CSV table of C-alpha atoms in Angstrom, one decimal:
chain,number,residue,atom,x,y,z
A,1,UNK,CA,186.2,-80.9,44.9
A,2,UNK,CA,183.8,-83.8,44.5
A,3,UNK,CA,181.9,-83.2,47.5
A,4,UNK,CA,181.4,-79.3,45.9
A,5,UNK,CA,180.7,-80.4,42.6
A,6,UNK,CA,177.8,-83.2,44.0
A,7,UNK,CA,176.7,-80.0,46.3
A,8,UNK,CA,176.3,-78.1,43.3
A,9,UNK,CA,174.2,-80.6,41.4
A,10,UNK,CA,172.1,-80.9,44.4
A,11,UNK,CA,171.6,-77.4,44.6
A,12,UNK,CA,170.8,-77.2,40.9
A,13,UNK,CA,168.2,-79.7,41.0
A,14,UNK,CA,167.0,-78.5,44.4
A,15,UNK,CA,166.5,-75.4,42.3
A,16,UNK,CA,164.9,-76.5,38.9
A,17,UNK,CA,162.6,-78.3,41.4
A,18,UNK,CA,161.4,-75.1,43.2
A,19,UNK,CA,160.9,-73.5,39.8
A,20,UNK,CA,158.7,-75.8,38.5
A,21,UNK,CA,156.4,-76.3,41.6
A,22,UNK,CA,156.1,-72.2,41.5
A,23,UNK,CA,155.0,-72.6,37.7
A,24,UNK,CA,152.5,-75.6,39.0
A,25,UNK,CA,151.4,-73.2,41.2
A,26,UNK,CA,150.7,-69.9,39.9
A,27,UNK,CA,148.8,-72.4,37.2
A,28,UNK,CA,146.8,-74.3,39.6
A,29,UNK,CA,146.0,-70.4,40.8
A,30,UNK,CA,145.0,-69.4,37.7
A,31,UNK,CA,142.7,-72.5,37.4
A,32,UNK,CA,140.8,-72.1,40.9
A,33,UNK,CA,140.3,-68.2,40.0
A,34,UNK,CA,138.3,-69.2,37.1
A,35,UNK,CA,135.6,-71.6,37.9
A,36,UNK,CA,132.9,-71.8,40.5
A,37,UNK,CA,132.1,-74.9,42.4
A,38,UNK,CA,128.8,-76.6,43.7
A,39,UNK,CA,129.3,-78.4,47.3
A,40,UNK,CA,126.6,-80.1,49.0
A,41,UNK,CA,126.4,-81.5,52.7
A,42,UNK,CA,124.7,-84.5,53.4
A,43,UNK,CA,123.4,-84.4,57.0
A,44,UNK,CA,125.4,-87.4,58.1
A,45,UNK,CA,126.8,-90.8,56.2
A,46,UNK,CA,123.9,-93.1,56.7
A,47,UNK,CA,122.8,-94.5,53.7
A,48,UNK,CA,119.4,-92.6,53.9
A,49,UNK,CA,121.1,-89.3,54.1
A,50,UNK,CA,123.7,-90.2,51.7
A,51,UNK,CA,120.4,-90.6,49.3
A,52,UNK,CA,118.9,-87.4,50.3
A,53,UNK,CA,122.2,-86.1,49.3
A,54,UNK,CA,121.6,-87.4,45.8
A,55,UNK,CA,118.2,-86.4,45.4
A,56,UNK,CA,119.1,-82.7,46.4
A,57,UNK,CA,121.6,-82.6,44.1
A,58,UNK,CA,119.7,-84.2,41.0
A,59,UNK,CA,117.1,-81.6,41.7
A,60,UNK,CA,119.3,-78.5,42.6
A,61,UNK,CA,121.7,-79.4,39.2
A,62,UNK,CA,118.2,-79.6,37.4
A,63,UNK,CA,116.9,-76.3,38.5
A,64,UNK,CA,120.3,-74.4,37.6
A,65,UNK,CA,120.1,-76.1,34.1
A,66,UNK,CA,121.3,-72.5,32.4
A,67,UNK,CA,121.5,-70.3,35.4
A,68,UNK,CA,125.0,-69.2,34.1
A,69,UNK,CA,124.5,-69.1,30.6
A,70,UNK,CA,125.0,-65.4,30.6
A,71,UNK,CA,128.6,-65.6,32.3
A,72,UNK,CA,131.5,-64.8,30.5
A,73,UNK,CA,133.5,-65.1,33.4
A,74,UNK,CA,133.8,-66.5,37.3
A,75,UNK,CA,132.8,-62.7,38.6
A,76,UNK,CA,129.8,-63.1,36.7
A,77,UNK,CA,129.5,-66.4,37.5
A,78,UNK,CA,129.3,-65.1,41.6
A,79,UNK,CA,127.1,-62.5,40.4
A,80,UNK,CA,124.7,-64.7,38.5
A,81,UNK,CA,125.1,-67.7,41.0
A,82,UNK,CA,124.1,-64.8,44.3
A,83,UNK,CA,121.0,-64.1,42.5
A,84,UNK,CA,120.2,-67.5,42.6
A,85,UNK,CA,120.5,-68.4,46.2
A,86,UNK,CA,117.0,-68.0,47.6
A,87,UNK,CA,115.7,-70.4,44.4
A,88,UNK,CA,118.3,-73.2,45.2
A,89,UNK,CA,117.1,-72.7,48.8
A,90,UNK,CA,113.9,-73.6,47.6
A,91,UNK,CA,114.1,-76.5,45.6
A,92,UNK,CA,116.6,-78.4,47.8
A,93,UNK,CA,114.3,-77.8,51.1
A,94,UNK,CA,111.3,-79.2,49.3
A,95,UNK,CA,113.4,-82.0,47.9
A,96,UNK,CA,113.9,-82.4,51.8
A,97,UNK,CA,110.8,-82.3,52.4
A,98,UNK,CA,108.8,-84.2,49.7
A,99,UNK,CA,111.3,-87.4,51.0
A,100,UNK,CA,110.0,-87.2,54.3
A,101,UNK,CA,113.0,-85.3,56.3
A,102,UNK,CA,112.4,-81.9,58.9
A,103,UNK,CA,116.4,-81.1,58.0
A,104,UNK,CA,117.0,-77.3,57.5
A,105,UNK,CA,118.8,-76.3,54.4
A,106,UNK,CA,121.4,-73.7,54.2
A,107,UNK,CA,122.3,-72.1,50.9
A,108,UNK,CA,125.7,-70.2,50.7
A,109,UNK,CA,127.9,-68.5,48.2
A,110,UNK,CA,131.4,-68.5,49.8
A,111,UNK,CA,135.2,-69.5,49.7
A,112,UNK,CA,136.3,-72.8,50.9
A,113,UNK,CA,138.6,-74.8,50.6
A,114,UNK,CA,138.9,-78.1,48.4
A,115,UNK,CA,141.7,-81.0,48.5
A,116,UNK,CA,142.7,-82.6,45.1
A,117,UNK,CA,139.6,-84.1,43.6
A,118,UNK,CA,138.7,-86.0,40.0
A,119,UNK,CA,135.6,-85.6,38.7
A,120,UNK,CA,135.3,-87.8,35.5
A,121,UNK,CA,138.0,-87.0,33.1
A,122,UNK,CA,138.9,-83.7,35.3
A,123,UNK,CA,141.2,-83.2,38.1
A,124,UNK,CA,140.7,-80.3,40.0
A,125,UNK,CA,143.7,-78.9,42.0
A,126,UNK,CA,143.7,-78.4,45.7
A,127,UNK,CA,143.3,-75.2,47.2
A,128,UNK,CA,141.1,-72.3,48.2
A,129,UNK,CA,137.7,-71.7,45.2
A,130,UNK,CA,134.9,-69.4,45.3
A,131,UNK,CA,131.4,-72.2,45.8
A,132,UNK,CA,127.4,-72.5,45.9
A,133,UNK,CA,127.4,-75.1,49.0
A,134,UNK,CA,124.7,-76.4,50.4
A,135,UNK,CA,124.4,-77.9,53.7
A,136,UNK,CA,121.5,-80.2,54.3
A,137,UNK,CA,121.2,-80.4,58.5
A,138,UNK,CA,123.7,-80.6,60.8
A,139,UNK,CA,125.9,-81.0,57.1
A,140,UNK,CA,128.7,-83.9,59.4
A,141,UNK,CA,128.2,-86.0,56.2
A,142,UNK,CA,130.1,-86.7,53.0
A,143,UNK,CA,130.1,-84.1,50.2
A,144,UNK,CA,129.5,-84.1,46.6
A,145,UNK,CA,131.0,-81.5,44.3
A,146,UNK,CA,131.1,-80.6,40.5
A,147,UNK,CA,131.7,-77.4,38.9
A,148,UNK,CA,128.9,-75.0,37.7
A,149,UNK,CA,131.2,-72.9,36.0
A,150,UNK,CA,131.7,-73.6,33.2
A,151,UNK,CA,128.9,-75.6,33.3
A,152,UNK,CA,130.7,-79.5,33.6
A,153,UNK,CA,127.8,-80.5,35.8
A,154,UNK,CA,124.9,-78.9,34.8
A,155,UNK,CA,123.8,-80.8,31.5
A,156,UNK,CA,125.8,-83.4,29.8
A,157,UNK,CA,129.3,-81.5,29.9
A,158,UNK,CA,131.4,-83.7,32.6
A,159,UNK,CA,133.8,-84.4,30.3
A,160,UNK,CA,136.0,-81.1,30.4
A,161,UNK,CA,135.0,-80.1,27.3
A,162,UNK,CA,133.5,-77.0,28.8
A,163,UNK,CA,137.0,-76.5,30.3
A,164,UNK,CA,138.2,-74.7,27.0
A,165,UNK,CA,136.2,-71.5,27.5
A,166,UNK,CA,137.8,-70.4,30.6
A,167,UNK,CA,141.1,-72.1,31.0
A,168,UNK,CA,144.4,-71.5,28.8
A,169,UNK,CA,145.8,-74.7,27.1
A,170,UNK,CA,148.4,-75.4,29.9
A,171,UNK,CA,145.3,-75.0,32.2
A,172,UNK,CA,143.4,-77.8,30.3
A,173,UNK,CA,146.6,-80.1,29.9
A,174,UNK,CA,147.0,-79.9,33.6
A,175,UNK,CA,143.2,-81.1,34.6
A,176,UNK,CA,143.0,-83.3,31.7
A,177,UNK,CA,146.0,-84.8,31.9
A,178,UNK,CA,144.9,-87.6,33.6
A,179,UNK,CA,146.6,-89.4,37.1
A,180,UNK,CA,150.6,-88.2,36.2
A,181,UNK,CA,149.5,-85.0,37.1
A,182,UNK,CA,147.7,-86.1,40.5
A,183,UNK,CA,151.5,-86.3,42.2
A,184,UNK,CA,151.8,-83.0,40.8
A,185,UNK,CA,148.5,-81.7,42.3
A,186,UNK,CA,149.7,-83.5,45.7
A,187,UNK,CA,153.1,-81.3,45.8
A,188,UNK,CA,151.4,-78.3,45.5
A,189,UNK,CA,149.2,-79.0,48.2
A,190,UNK,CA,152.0,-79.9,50.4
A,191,UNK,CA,153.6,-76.4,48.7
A,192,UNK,CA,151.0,-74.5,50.6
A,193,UNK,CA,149.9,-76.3,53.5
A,194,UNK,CA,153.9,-74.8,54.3
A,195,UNK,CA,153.1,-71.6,53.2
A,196,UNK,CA,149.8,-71.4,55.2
A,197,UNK,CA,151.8,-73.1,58.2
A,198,UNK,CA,154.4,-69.9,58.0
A,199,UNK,CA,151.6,-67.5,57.4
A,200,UNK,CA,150.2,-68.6,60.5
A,201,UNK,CA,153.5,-68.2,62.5
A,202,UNK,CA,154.6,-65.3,61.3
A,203,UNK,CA,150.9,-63.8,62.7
A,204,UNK,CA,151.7,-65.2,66.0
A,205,UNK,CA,154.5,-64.2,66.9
């Protein structure tokens, strides 16, 4: 009878568990469905590409200052942010160029994937998110990343103010919650790292 009954409780907090990382995840979902994400390549991780890296993206975040101003909503964020490609283009390869560097740049709207990152007072969940990334030359180096929608990096707004517009209030709590909700963001991406894991051997067999 013990044995059943400490079964039972196992089972019960097995299951409460489950629950709650499916709430934390269709929220996290929700979150990554509504912003759109600047990414930028440096060309490798010596300290003079690292630089170049900073100078592109001081120039590229100053040239987009209210790009999106117009958007409503991440699919006109995409729509606004596509127009825009050939002018970030621009700007970062002269950026390139004016410090003295033949590195191509490569300007891309596309879907990629992001690990749990903090930016300022924001914590941005792990998983797949719809991005401007640049790639400055062969792109092996370290990244940097903000969000351009809503505008938290393009401006003054990098405290998550800009947050409000687009996200519900369990949506804020969760990115402004500060570090007890980093485990959180770490379950879920061990929550789908197993689904992705399955996905992938269910299509080979």
């Amino acid at each position: 009878m013990k044995k059943r009954w400490i079964q039972a409780v196992c089972g019960a907090l097995v299951l409460s568990m489950v629950l709650s990382l499916c709430g934390l995840y269709g929220e996290c979902q929700g979150i990554r469905s509504r912003v759109l994400r600047l990414h930028i390549l440096a060309n490798s991780d010596s300290e003079a590409d690292q630089q170049l890296k900073l100078q592109v993206r001081d120039a590229v975040t100053a040239a987009a200052a209210g790009w999106l101003d117009e958007a409503t909503n991440a699919a006109e964020a995409r729509a606004l942010a596509q127009q825009q490609l050939p002018r970030l283009q621009a700007v970062a390869q002269q950026t390139v160029q004016q410090a003295g560097y033949a590195y191509p740049v490569q300007v891309q709207l596309c879907r990629m994937y992001f690990t749990t990152r903090r930016y300022d007072t924001v914590t941005m969940p792990a998983g797949m998110y719809d991005a401007v990334r640049l790639t400055i030359g062969s792109g092996q180096g370290h990244n940097w990343w903000c969000v351009v929608f809503p505008p938290m990096c393009l401006g003054a707004a990098t405290d998550g103010g800009a947050l409000r517009q687009v996200l519900s209030d369990p949506q804020q709590e969760l990115v402004t919650g500060g570090r007890r909700y980093v485990v959180r963001f770490k379950l879920v991406e061990w929550f789908e790292w197993l689904v992705r894991r399955s996905d992938r051997s269910v299509q080979s067999k």
